Amino acid sequence: MTAATHSTLFPQTPGSADAVLEGLDPEQREVATALHGPVCVLAGAGTGKTRAITHRIAYGVRAGILQPSSVLAVTFTNRAAGEMRGRLRQLGAAGVQARTFHSAALRQLQYFWPKAVGGSMPRLVDRKVQLVADAAAACRIRLDRGELRDVTGEIEWSKVTQTVPADYALAAAKAGREAPRNPAEIAQVYSAYEDLKRARGVIDFEDVLLLTVAVLQDRHDIAEQVRSQYQHFVVDEYQDVSPLQQRLLELWLGDRENLCVVGDASQTIYSFTGATPDHLLDFRTRHPGATVVKLVRDYRSTPQVVHLANGLLAQARGRAADHRLELISQRTAGPEPVYTECTDEPAEAEGAARRIRELIDAGCRASEIAVLFRTNSQSETYEQALADAGVPYQLRGAERFFDRPEVRKAGVALRGAARFGGNDSLLDDAVDLPSQVRAVLSGEGWTTQPPAGSGAVRERWESLAALVNLAQDFAASRTGATLSDLVAELDERASAQHAPTVEGVTLASLHSAKGLEWDVVFLVGVAEGMMPITYAKTDEQIEEERRLLYVGVTRARERLYVSWALSRAPGGRPSRRPSRFLDGLRPGSSGVAGRSAAGPGGVERGFTTSRAGAAVPRRAQRTPARCRVCGRTLTDAGELKLMRCEDCPSDMDEGLYERLREWRAVQAQRSGQPAFCVFTDKTLMAIAESVPDDDAELARIPGVGMRKLNRYGADVLAICAGQDLAGEEVED
């Protein structure tokens, strides 16, 4: 199991700036030498994006164009940031800051807190889930372990999308989210959670970003100090940025455009956390003079694997699909992907385990093999199959099945029922082993129908359902088996799975496999209902499922095995069919012809038209802002909001200004935010001076973006029109 981008690193530090460029392909070299202005790198899977951007930074430093301390490279995981720092040191560019968004923001917040706020900065909360549990208890709302995790996820999503508690229900519905509880209850817990944080003097990870944004927005002097420190920015995995992270990036940049972003819209698989590829896809619109470089030379996978990956995206629809990249493998030919249709899930797992055993016996290292599935609940079948085949394995991004809390608790309940079942009224109507297990596990949360939606509640149900299915299979194979026999079987299965994992096959969900690669990949359970998952209903959700399968395919370097089962259990009705995503791609299937990709690899530069009509490269140009009273060019952030010099006479409506301040205080109290997070004083002054009549006029005022226009616009315009929020006229 290795990092996703294979690259041949120099055995020693390159001797010169030009030596840094050696070994790069033409497009990677274009990235490395494009050191000025906005740069957008559209990098397909396995195309060496990390190599390109680290060599870009190193070349700039070694050539004397970039000062190491003036560069900030941000990515999404500590592992990726650490890898980037290591590569930069090896290339002779030590001193460059490579951090996650949260790490960079926390560092700045800690430094500027005494100056911006005063006193000591609140401590970061140790256990967010526990705080959410306390908030739910304060609201007299009971959440089990799974619901607690899901509600915590909803709060995190709300904060990174800058949604306050009062707006949660509407925002969640608009985003098509499957709320784990009644949205009104989640909003109530969210509000109580914010109150508890303030009462205990703590902040969470999302607050780090929110507070840093607030400080940089409100304190021009601090923003300028940060901008004087960092003049050049590089953002990796740009398709995964949230609206809050994008806002922080904009504040770091200010009016400058020394920004390089790297991403692939076809690998957007975390939209449920607030990530959106829109910032990547809109980059050229926001920065008309940008240089766009497409990396499509795939150094990771064989032509056969790349052909399947391209075929998957060729059938995709939607905005991300319109910008897909068609990869071109740079490796020698390998074996074709193997497609296997199995009678049932145990047979599918046993077949995969048998083939893995053969590969290992033939010399393939177990650590270079992965089994990837859609949900963590699928792992148990493969854990058992690998254990039965004597194959060591390791789980990534999930607990072992028998270590899961709900499974341990269910085991205790089954053991108790086996000992004292004669006195348990739950078992009065249970006539056989499967019905006994269903009766016992119904008290632990199992139901005949799965819960709606996804997340921890669904995963918990699937774990219990796996035990129910196991009981059915066990009873079918052993006539007269008792509950005690099943408990003994569960104990044996649990102990058999404690195999050494130093050199083990990786078992992972598709989400947790992002950023990794293996020589051999088994994609299992690729059937309708699992891929795409049952609860993916909208076109957008279906397309994200397709991208998830694409990520799985592109994890394989040499060999790829794709399988599905016609039924869940042996002897079951063979009603399942292979995933629709394989139509037209697997042998013997028919499908819709794909569309051509959005152009080959290469470089695109921003263009404009000269007076003679010729197309020439252009840089983004900004019209200087001028005072609407005296005409002087404005540079101060506060003056830019007012669109006049501080010293020029003001025609502000003092009464309107005071009404706006009173309204802002109420909004700040409702949202649990500082007043300046609603609107700053300067923005309110600008509103009171211009007295806008409609959305268009209000939107032109600096400090009123689309988000605030949508949230507060109606209120502000009503106040400007002399109305209270009930629509009554206010006397002068």
XYZ file of C-alpha atoms in Angstrom:
732
model
C 0.000 0.000 0.000
C 1.704 3.184 -1.140
C 0.937 6.798 -1.867
C -1.134 7.282 -4.952
C 1.477 9.032 -7.057
C 4.478 6.944 -8.015
C 7.421 9.157 -8.876
C 11.133 8.534 -9.199
C 12.648 10.841 -6.616
C 16.215 12.085 -6.979
C 18.708 10.060 -4.936
C 20.266 13.344 -3.889
C 19.340 17.003 -4.004
C 19.432 18.362 -7.594
C 22.485 20.490 -8.210
C 20.662 23.379 -9.896
C 17.263 24.810 -10.732
C 17.398 23.280 -14.211
C 18.188 19.884 -12.703
C 14.866 20.074 -10.833
C 13.112 19.994 -14.204
C 14.889 16.873 -15.428
C 12.637 13.856 -15.839
C 9.397 15.829 -16.096
C 7.131 15.278 -19.086
C 6.178 18.343 -21.194
C 2.969 19.079 -19.281
C 4.578 18.568 -15.871
C 7.399 20.886 -16.962
C 4.813 23.461 -18.002
C 3.349 23.314 -14.507
C 6.789 23.607 -12.930
C 7.754 26.690 -14.923
C 4.409 28.535 -14.719
C 5.344 30.532 -11.627
C 3.326 33.713 -12.112
C -0.377 34.416 -12.224
C -3.218 31.956 -11.701
C -2.504 28.362 -12.749
C -5.037 25.524 -12.833
C -3.709 21.975 -13.134
C -6.346 19.429 -14.166
C -4.644 16.188 -13.192
C -6.110 12.772 -13.918
C -5.524 9.782 -11.653
C -1.932 8.549 -11.685
C -0.589 11.440 -13.776
C 2.023 12.672 -11.277
C 0.294 15.758 -9.924
C 2.222 15.762 -6.645
C 5.461 15.438 -8.596
C 4.475 18.370 -10.810
C 3.537 20.797 -8.040
C 6.457 19.933 -5.729
C 8.878 20.431 -8.631
C 7.110 23.715 -9.435
C 7.737 25.021 -5.928
C 11.296 23.665 -5.844
C 12.152 25.128 -9.245
C 10.840 28.541 -8.187
C 12.864 28.431 -4.970
C 16.067 27.133 -6.588
C 15.796 29.712 -9.395
C 15.469 32.530 -6.844
C 11.975 33.458 -8.039
C 10.168 32.285 -4.902
C 11.255 32.799 -1.322
C 10.618 29.563 0.617
C 8.956 31.389 3.509
C 6.564 33.159 1.118
C 5.015 29.921 -0.207
C 2.048 28.195 1.446
C 1.008 24.817 0.037
C -2.249 23.419 1.435
C -3.809 20.007 1.101
C -6.396 17.915 2.949
C -4.595 15.325 5.044
C -1.607 15.411 7.345
C -0.194 12.444 5.433
C -0.284 14.343 2.140
C 1.188 17.469 3.743
C 4.002 15.433 5.277
C 4.736 13.740 1.973
C 4.885 17.133 0.262
C 7.299 18.536 2.856
C 9.537 15.493 2.454
C 9.666 15.830 -1.318
C 10.396 19.543 -1.093
C 13.284 18.967 1.312
C 14.716 16.356 -1.039
C 14.472 18.836 -3.920
C 16.304 21.530 -1.967
C 13.272 23.637 -1.062
C 13.266 23.316 2.720
C 11.413 26.087 4.541
C 8.263 25.968 2.402
C 5.110 25.656 4.491
C 3.043 22.599 3.492
C 0.003 22.226 5.735
C -3.649 21.266 5.820
C -6.214 24.073 5.708
C -6.951 23.545 9.396
C -3.307 23.460 10.430
C -2.489 26.680 8.580
C -5.578 28.454 9.946
C -4.936 27.285 13.518
C -1.367 28.552 13.390
C -2.536 31.989 12.248
C -5.389 32.111 14.735
C -3.113 31.275 17.656
C -0.669 33.981 16.619
C -3.189 36.759 16.022
C -5.759 35.971 18.729
C -4.247 38.280 21.404
C -4.177 41.147 18.915
C -7.553 40.500 17.267
C -9.619 39.411 20.259
C -7.495 39.650 23.362
C -6.745 37.161 26.097
C -6.039 33.493 25.571
C -7.475 31.603 22.643
C -10.141 29.023 23.587
C -8.876 25.465 23.622
C -9.831 22.998 20.924
C -12.512 20.580 22.075
C -11.061 17.152 22.799
C -14.106 15.010 21.970
C -16.619 16.649 19.683
C -18.939 13.641 19.782
C -19.167 13.857 23.571
C -20.063 17.547 23.344
C -22.794 16.742 20.809
C -24.061 14.049 23.185
C -24.220 16.602 26.001
C -26.071 19.026 23.716
C -28.600 16.338 22.774
C -29.113 15.506 26.447
C -29.713 19.189 27.186
C -32.443 19.118 24.517
C -33.853 15.881 25.965
C -33.145 14.128 22.661
C -31.786 10.566 22.883
C -29.213 9.574 20.286
C -27.632 6.141 20.015
C -23.977 5.780 19.045
C -24.660 5.695 15.317
C -27.073 8.620 15.366
C -24.601 10.578 17.455
C -21.940 10.165 14.798
C -24.376 11.100 12.037
C -25.662 14.214 13.823
C -22.063 15.263 14.461
C -21.473 14.903 10.718
C -24.486 17.093 9.992
C -23.155 19.798 12.315
C -19.759 19.646 10.598
C -21.404 19.884 7.174
C -23.466 22.865 8.325
C -20.418 24.733 9.526
C -18.240 24.171 6.458
C -21.151 25.301 4.261
C -21.658 28.278 6.618
C -25.180 27.216 7.575
C -26.428 28.436 10.970
C -28.779 26.304 13.113
C -31.891 28.263 12.127
C -31.208 27.544 8.439
C -30.233 23.865 8.761
C -33.541 22.269 7.777
C -33.925 24.358 4.623
C -30.280 23.999 3.610
C -30.289 20.227 4.155
C -33.440 19.830 2.052
C -31.978 22.015 -0.703
C -28.784 19.948 -0.721
C -30.760 16.688 -0.848
C -29.256 15.378 2.386
C -30.767 12.363 4.129
C -31.036 13.683 7.691
C -30.432 10.951 10.318
C -33.092 12.515 12.570
C -35.878 15.063 12.238
C -34.178 18.188 10.820
C -35.796 20.329 13.512
C -34.221 18.108 16.181
C -30.812 18.327 14.511
C -31.102 22.125 14.363
C -32.009 22.136 18.057
C -28.987 19.974 18.961
C -26.756 22.108 16.710
C -27.878 25.289 18.480
C -27.369 23.720 21.926
C -23.941 22.486 20.828
C -22.878 26.038 19.949
C -24.205 27.287 23.308
C -22.277 24.603 25.182
C -19.048 25.465 23.391
C -19.346 29.095 24.405
C -20.224 28.172 27.990
C -17.217 25.851 28.277
C -14.825 28.158 26.465
C -13.927 25.713 23.693
C -13.936 25.733 19.895
C -14.012 22.907 17.355
C -12.061 22.320 14.151
C -14.660 24.057 11.992
C -14.519 27.087 14.312
C -10.815 27.365 13.538
C -11.686 28.108 9.914
C -14.720 30.257 10.755
C -12.825 32.394 13.265
C -9.812 32.808 10.998
C -12.135 33.962 8.216
C -13.853 36.381 10.600
C -10.550 37.876 11.793
C -9.186 38.306 8.264
C -12.468 39.847 7.088
C -12.743 42.318 9.942
C -9.110 43.216 10.586
C -7.533 44.650 7.460
C -4.188 45.112 9.245
C -3.998 41.435 10.178
C -5.052 40.325 6.699
C -2.282 42.472 5.214
C 0.253 40.994 7.639
C -0.689 37.477 6.514
C -0.546 38.513 2.855
C 2.873 40.077 3.330
C 4.079 36.736 4.719
C 2.598 34.517 1.994
C 2.671 35.673 -1.623
C 2.341 32.328 -3.419
C -0.277 29.639 -2.810
C -0.621 26.052 -4.003
C -3.791 24.049 -3.286
C -3.846 20.289 -3.838
C -7.060 18.231 -4.280
C -8.892 21.457 -5.137
C -12.031 19.533 -6.105
C -12.511 18.770 -2.405
C -12.591 22.330 -1.029
C -15.650 23.423 0.915
C -17.221 26.894 0.620
C -15.602 27.840 3.931
C -12.135 26.748 2.808
C -12.594 28.632 -0.462
C -13.483 31.790 1.470
C -10.358 31.423 3.613
C -8.239 30.985 0.491
C -9.720 34.146 -1.025
C -8.843 36.102 2.125
C -5.296 34.783 2.084
C -4.954 35.865 -1.543
C -6.513 39.315 -1.370
C -6.232 41.011 -4.761
C -3.279 38.919 -5.901
C -3.404 36.007 -8.320
C -0.279 34.000 -7.524
C -2.329 30.853 -7.049
C -1.846 27.326 -8.379
C -4.677 24.818 -7.865
C -4.585 21.118 -8.673
C -7.549 18.785 -8.942
C -9.729 16.390 -10.878
C -13.507 16.857 -10.926
C -13.869 13.160 -11.783
C -12.532 12.261 -8.331
C -15.091 14.300 -6.373
C -16.469 11.701 -3.955
C -16.873 13.651 -0.700
C -19.816 15.939 -1.458
C -21.538 14.634 1.701
C -18.884 16.519 3.725
C -19.492 19.808 1.905
C -16.823 19.383 -0.781
C -17.712 20.742 -4.214
C -15.852 20.722 -7.552
C -17.492 24.029 -8.539
C -14.490 26.068 -7.416
C -12.238 23.986 -9.671
C -14.633 24.073 -12.615
C -15.238 27.829 -12.230
C -11.551 28.694 -11.873
C -11.191 29.919 -15.452
C -14.288 32.096 -15.043
C -12.980 33.688 -11.839
C -9.481 34.030 -13.298
C -9.834 34.744 -17.051
C -6.082 35.045 -17.490
C -5.329 31.649 -15.966
C -2.961 29.115 -17.465
C -4.663 25.708 -17.535
C -2.492 22.596 -17.791
C -4.019 19.150 -18.299
C -2.098 16.110 -17.090
C -3.391 12.978 -18.817
C -0.308 10.753 -19.083
C -1.088 7.957 -16.632
C 2.087 6.455 -15.158
C 0.273 4.229 -12.661
C -2.007 1.856 -14.534
C -1.728 -0.413 -17.560
C -3.560 0.488 -20.799
C -6.183 -2.147 -19.991
C -7.040 -0.582 -16.617
C -6.970 2.919 -18.094
C -9.313 1.844 -20.909
C -11.920 0.715 -18.363
C -11.508 3.928 -16.354
C -12.009 6.050 -19.456
C -15.021 3.961 -20.439
C -16.686 4.553 -17.077
C -16.432 8.320 -17.409
C -17.382 8.285 -21.091
C -20.937 7.374 -20.037
C -21.094 9.971 -17.262
C -23.389 12.985 -17.273
C -23.346 16.298 -15.484
C -20.985 19.195 -15.095
C -18.030 17.221 -13.739
C -18.362 14.773 -16.633
C -18.187 17.632 -19.136
C -14.686 18.368 -17.844
C -13.430 14.794 -17.615
C -9.912 13.930 -18.691
C -9.189 10.992 -20.991
C -6.137 9.248 -19.584
C -3.344 7.859 -21.753
C -1.404 5.011 -20.158
C 2.386 5.239 -20.299
C 2.907 1.644 -19.185
C 3.355 -1.528 -21.177
C 0.319 -3.710 -21.787
C -1.009 -5.867 -18.970
C -3.812 -8.372 -18.490
C -7.402 -7.438 -19.242
C -9.698 -6.767 -16.265
C -11.381 -9.969 -15.106
C -15.168 -9.912 -14.632
C -16.729 -12.597 -12.448
C -20.408 -13.308 -11.845
C -21.030 -15.376 -8.704
C -24.084 -17.226 -7.472
C -24.048 -15.587 -4.029
C -21.974 -13.319 -1.782
C -20.124 -16.085 0.133
C -19.131 -17.647 -3.195
C -17.918 -14.245 -4.406
C -15.785 -13.787 -1.281
C -14.430 -17.343 -1.415
C -13.550 -16.925 -5.088
C -11.678 -13.688 -4.388
C -9.836 -15.254 -1.441
C -8.884 -18.288 -3.532
C -7.505 -16.106 -6.320
C -5.610 -13.961 -3.807
C -4.080 -17.095 -2.303
C -2.921 -18.112 -5.798
C -1.415 -14.672 -6.455
C 0.506 -14.727 -3.173
C 1.724 -18.266 -3.836
C 2.925 -17.047 -7.244
C 5.059 -14.340 -5.616
C 2.766 -11.308 -5.311
C 3.169 -9.537 -1.985
C 0.003 -9.481 0.119
C 0.519 -5.762 0.824
C 0.246 -5.080 -2.921
C -3.294 -6.512 -3.049
C -6.503 -4.750 -2.021
C -10.158 -5.735 -1.783
C -12.364 -2.655 -2.166
C -16.075 -2.518 -1.346
C -18.815 0.102 -1.159
C -19.746 -0.136 2.539
C -17.825 -1.222 5.622
C -20.549 -3.781 6.408
C -19.313 -5.863 3.459
C -15.977 -6.486 5.136
C -17.057 -9.361 7.385
C -17.605 -11.801 4.529
C -14.151 -11.063 3.111
C -12.469 -11.114 6.511
C -13.817 -14.618 7.029
C -13.007 -15.813 3.513
C -9.412 -14.572 3.752
C -9.007 -16.057 7.230
C -10.311 -19.412 5.956
C -7.795 -19.249 3.087
C -4.945 -18.468 5.486
C -4.394 -15.019 3.983
C -3.341 -12.235 6.367
C -5.226 -8.970 5.963
C -5.545 -5.491 7.385
C -8.561 -3.232 7.564
C -8.262 0.378 6.519
C -10.783 3.026 7.556
C -12.976 0.562 9.446
C -12.976 -1.563 12.563
C -12.833 -5.319 12.312
C -16.357 -6.645 12.085
C -16.235 -8.411 15.452
C -14.674 -5.354 17.115
C -17.535 -3.070 16.168
C -19.483 -1.815 19.211
C -22.855 -2.965 17.900
C -21.469 -6.428 17.115
C -19.883 -6.769 20.559
C -23.138 -5.655 22.198
C -25.130 -8.065 20.042
C -22.747 -10.868 21.067
C -23.387 -10.127 24.730
C -27.160 -10.192 24.115
C -26.962 -13.493 22.215
C -24.763 -15.034 24.896
C -27.238 -13.943 27.582
C -30.159 -15.356 25.600
C -28.301 -18.662 25.135
C -27.856 -18.958 28.903
C -31.185 -17.652 30.153
C -33.385 -17.772 27.062
C -36.005 -19.889 28.806
C -36.898 -16.892 30.951
C -36.880 -14.382 28.101
C -40.351 -13.471 26.827
C -38.799 -12.239 23.566
C -38.105 -15.859 22.624
C -41.593 -17.226 23.416
C -42.675 -17.161 19.769
C -39.271 -18.060 18.283
C -39.498 -21.548 16.811
C -36.003 -21.962 15.353
C -32.483 -20.515 15.587
C -32.904 -17.747 12.965
C -36.121 -16.504 14.580
C -34.431 -16.565 18.001
C -31.571 -14.421 16.692
C -33.993 -12.011 15.004
C -35.926 -11.692 18.268
C -32.795 -10.988 20.320
C -31.312 -8.521 17.828
C -34.594 -6.660 17.427
C -33.878 -5.406 20.932
C -30.516 -4.083 19.666
C -31.955 -2.129 16.751
C -32.368 -4.691 13.974
C -35.559 -4.353 11.904
C -36.931 -6.306 8.984
C -36.441 -3.283 6.709
C -33.232 -1.229 6.520
C -33.360 2.404 7.673
C -33.581 5.131 5.044
C -30.438 7.024 4.125
C -26.804 6.293 4.759
C -24.232 6.800 7.483
C -23.687 5.154 10.853
C -27.342 4.204 11.420
C -27.383 2.243 8.165
C -23.973 0.672 8.856
C -25.104 -0.379 12.343
C -28.204 -2.022 10.892
C -26.117 -3.781 8.249
C -23.809 -5.198 10.945
C -26.786 -6.640 12.807
C -28.316 -7.872 9.547
C -25.059 -9.705 8.821
C -25.486 -11.575 12.131
C -29.075 -12.439 11.229
C -27.935 -13.753 7.837
C -25.107 -15.671 9.480
C -27.609 -17.355 11.817
C -29.759 -18.369 8.845
C -26.772 -19.847 6.997
C -25.521 -21.593 10.166
C -28.926 -23.145 10.879
C -29.203 -24.332 7.267
C -25.817 -26.057 7.453
C -26.268 -27.634 10.930
C -29.565 -29.331 11.634
C -30.705 -28.793 15.198
C -28.175 -26.034 15.929
C -28.917 -24.077 19.100
C -28.277 -20.520 20.168
C -25.331 -21.767 22.244
C -23.874 -23.415 19.144
C -24.140 -20.132 17.251
C -22.424 -18.202 20.073
C -19.565 -20.720 20.005
C -19.329 -20.305 16.231
C -19.161 -16.518 16.592
C -16.361 -16.844 19.157
C -14.405 -19.143 16.837
C -14.853 -16.798 13.892
C -13.721 -13.797 15.933
C -10.558 -15.535 17.154
C -9.703 -16.877 13.689
C -9.501 -13.337 12.312
C -6.636 -12.216 14.531
C -4.040 -12.941 11.874
C -0.741 -10.982 11.546
C -1.296 -7.883 9.442
C 2.273 -6.770 8.790
C 2.161 -8.181 5.271
C -1.571 -8.352 4.754
C -4.098 -7.805 2.023
C -5.833 -4.451 2.465
C -9.591 -4.450 2.999
C -10.996 -0.966 2.476
C -14.067 0.960 1.477
C -13.840 2.846 -1.787
C -13.918 6.166 0.067
C -10.991 5.264 2.308
C -8.984 3.968 -0.689
C -8.723 7.460 -2.232
C -5.083 8.479 -2.542
C -3.735 4.914 -2.470
C -2.733 2.331 -5.066
C -1.895 -1.367 -5.323
C -0.580 -3.761 -7.954
C -3.761 -5.848 -7.723
C -7.253 -4.605 -6.889
C -10.424 -6.628 -6.360
C -13.580 -4.518 -6.778
C -16.308 -6.608 -5.156
C -20.081 -6.278 -4.830
C -20.339 -4.285 -8.079
C -24.077 -4.923 -8.403
C -27.168 -2.749 -8.600
C -28.223 -1.688 -5.124
C -24.634 -1.503 -3.941
C -23.016 0.307 -6.865
C -24.833 2.641 -7.169
C -25.956 2.314 -3.558
C -29.711 1.973 -3.024
C -30.179 5.389 -1.426
C -28.518 7.242 -4.329
C -31.656 8.655 -5.955
C -30.859 11.908 -7.743
C -28.823 12.255 -10.923
C -26.082 13.992 -8.919
C -25.927 11.161 -6.391
C -25.818 8.526 -9.137
C -22.950 10.334 -10.859
C -20.999 10.528 -7.601
C -21.409 6.759 -7.287
C -19.968 6.398 -10.798
C -17.003 8.578 -9.805
C -16.517 6.409 -6.720
C -16.218 3.318 -8.913
C -13.807 5.254 -11.164
C -11.627 5.978 -8.125
C -11.676 2.262 -7.314
C -10.644 1.242 -10.835
C -7.782 3.743 -10.934
C -6.275 2.343 -7.714
C -5.020 -0.692 -9.712
C -1.592 -0.656 -11.324
C -1.525 -4.015 -13.106
C -4.401 -6.356 -12.362
C -8.070 -5.601 -11.796
C -10.786 -8.060 -10.789
C -14.446 -6.961 -10.843
C -17.143 -9.195 -9.359
C -20.781 -9.298 -8.285
C -23.227 -11.855 -6.862
C -26.655 -12.766 -8.217
C -28.058 -13.385 -4.729
C -27.099 -12.610 -1.164
C -27.142 -16.093 0.353
C -26.662 -19.611 -1.040
C -29.892 -20.891 -2.516
C -31.350 -17.395 -2.734
C -33.289 -16.099 -5.710
C -30.795 -14.829 -8.345
C -32.478 -11.447 -8.756
C -29.462 -9.159 -8.781
C -27.781 -7.771 -11.864
C -24.366 -6.244 -12.473
C -24.001 -2.513 -11.952
C -25.358 -0.334 -14.734
C -21.950 1.370 -14.751
C -20.485 -1.754 -16.397
C -22.983 -1.761 -19.275
C -21.099 -1.670 -22.559
C -17.767 -2.212 -20.798
C -17.787 -5.814 -19.597
C -17.772 -8.584 -22.204
C -21.210 -9.568 -23.462
C -22.990 -6.429 -22.251
C -24.542 -3.651 -24.248
C -24.524 0.009 -23.316
C -24.681 3.595 -24.393
C -21.781 4.935 -26.380
C -19.660 7.339 -24.406
C -18.881 10.923 -25.200
C -15.493 12.309 -26.089
C -13.480 13.849 -23.304
C -12.892 17.551 -22.818
C -9.807 17.725 -24.985
C -6.385 16.054 -24.730
C -3.670 16.993 -22.316
C -1.752 20.174 -22.823
C -1.763 23.838 -21.929
C -4.425 26.495 -22.345
C -3.731 30.141 -21.665
C -6.108 33.010 -21.095
C -6.716 35.120 -24.212
C -8.091 38.523 -25.068
C -8.481 40.390 -28.349
C -6.252 43.252 -29.413
C -7.505 46.340 -31.277
C -6.315 44.700 -34.460
C -8.487 41.698 -33.697
C -5.645 39.294 -32.932
C -5.878 36.888 -30.027
C -3.151 37.534 -27.477
C -2.471 36.107 -24.018
C -3.962 38.205 -21.283
C -3.661 38.587 -17.571
C -6.659 39.275 -15.426
C -7.135 43.009 -15.075
C -8.965 44.878 -12.379
C -10.519 48.322 -12.703
C -9.245 50.502 -9.830
C -11.939 51.413 -7.313
C -12.404 55.172 -6.882
C -14.054 57.296 -4.212
C -17.567 58.235 -5.294
C -17.116 61.683 -3.699
C -13.600 62.888 -4.606
C -12.513 60.315 -7.200
C -9.308 59.208 -5.412
C -8.179 55.599 -5.978
C -9.170 53.439 -3.000
C -6.947 50.739 -1.507
C -8.046 50.434 2.124
C -10.513 47.576 2.724
C -12.807 49.749 4.840
C -12.859 52.515 2.234
C -13.518 49.956 -0.494
C -16.632 48.827 1.354
C -17.860 52.411 1.714
C -16.738 53.299 -1.846
C -15.465 56.605 -0.476
C -12.552 57.977 1.518
C -12.924 57.920 5.291
C -12.537 61.719 5.347
C -15.035 62.470 2.574
C -18.483 63.665 3.697
C -21.061 60.947 4.351
C -24.737 61.062 3.428
C -25.549 58.124 5.693
C -29.057 57.757 7.088
C -28.229 57.576 10.800
C -31.663 56.187 11.734
C -31.383 53.440 9.136
C -27.883 52.608 10.356
C -29.104 52.162 13.919
C -32.039 49.982 12.814
C -29.613 47.809 10.841
C -27.350 47.458 13.887
C -30.293 46.412 16.057
C -31.366 43.863 13.450
C -27.773 42.557 13.190
C -27.589 42.047 16.959
C -30.694 39.855 16.830
C -29.294 37.797 13.919
C -25.950 37.338 15.670
C -27.706 36.116 18.818
C -29.817 33.649 16.834
C -26.843 32.212 14.936
C -24.465 32.202 17.891
C -21.871 34.173 15.913
C -20.114 37.484 16.565
C -22.010 40.449 15.092
C -19.309 41.132 12.505
C -19.898 37.668 11.004
C -23.366 38.868 9.950
C -22.196 42.204 8.517
C -19.308 44.452 9.552
C -19.929 48.032 10.672
C -18.451 49.290 7.405
C -20.881 47.204 5.359
C -23.846 48.470 7.386
C -22.605 52.046 6.879
C -22.348 51.435 3.127
C -25.929 50.078 3.103
C -27.196 53.079 5.086
C -25.456 55.454 2.658
C -26.655 53.848 -0.573
C -30.118 52.677 0.677
C -30.519 49.957 -1.988
C -33.942 49.335 -3.542
C -33.442 45.787 -4.859
C -31.207 42.741 -4.780
C -28.992 43.997 -7.602
C -28.189 47.252 -5.800
C -27.608 45.457 -2.506
C -25.332 42.874 -4.138
C -23.096 45.649 -5.525
C -22.142 46.740 -2.015
C -18.768 45.224 -1.004
C -19.221 42.810 1.873
C -22.586 41.538 0.592
C -21.862 38.303 -1.244
C -24.402 35.912 -2.734
C -24.549 33.830 0.443
C -25.415 36.812 2.629
C -27.703 38.214 -0.036
C -29.691 34.983 -0.052
C -29.787 34.777 3.733
C -30.278 38.389 4.769
C -31.249 40.280 1.611
C -35.010 40.318 2.169
C -34.630 41.613 5.737
C -32.135 44.320 4.792
C -34.213 45.585 1.870
C -37.343 45.647 4.065
C -35.505 47.730 6.668
C -34.175 50.052 3.951
C -37.761 50.484 2.672
C -38.842 51.713 6.108
C -40.636 48.519 7.083
C -40.262 46.323 10.090
C -39.971 42.609 9.436
C -43.755 42.221 9.739
C -44.150 44.568 6.800
C -45.470 47.613 8.713
C -44.309 51.125 7.913
C -41.917 52.701 10.398
C -42.515 56.352 11.193
C -39.675 58.776 10.605
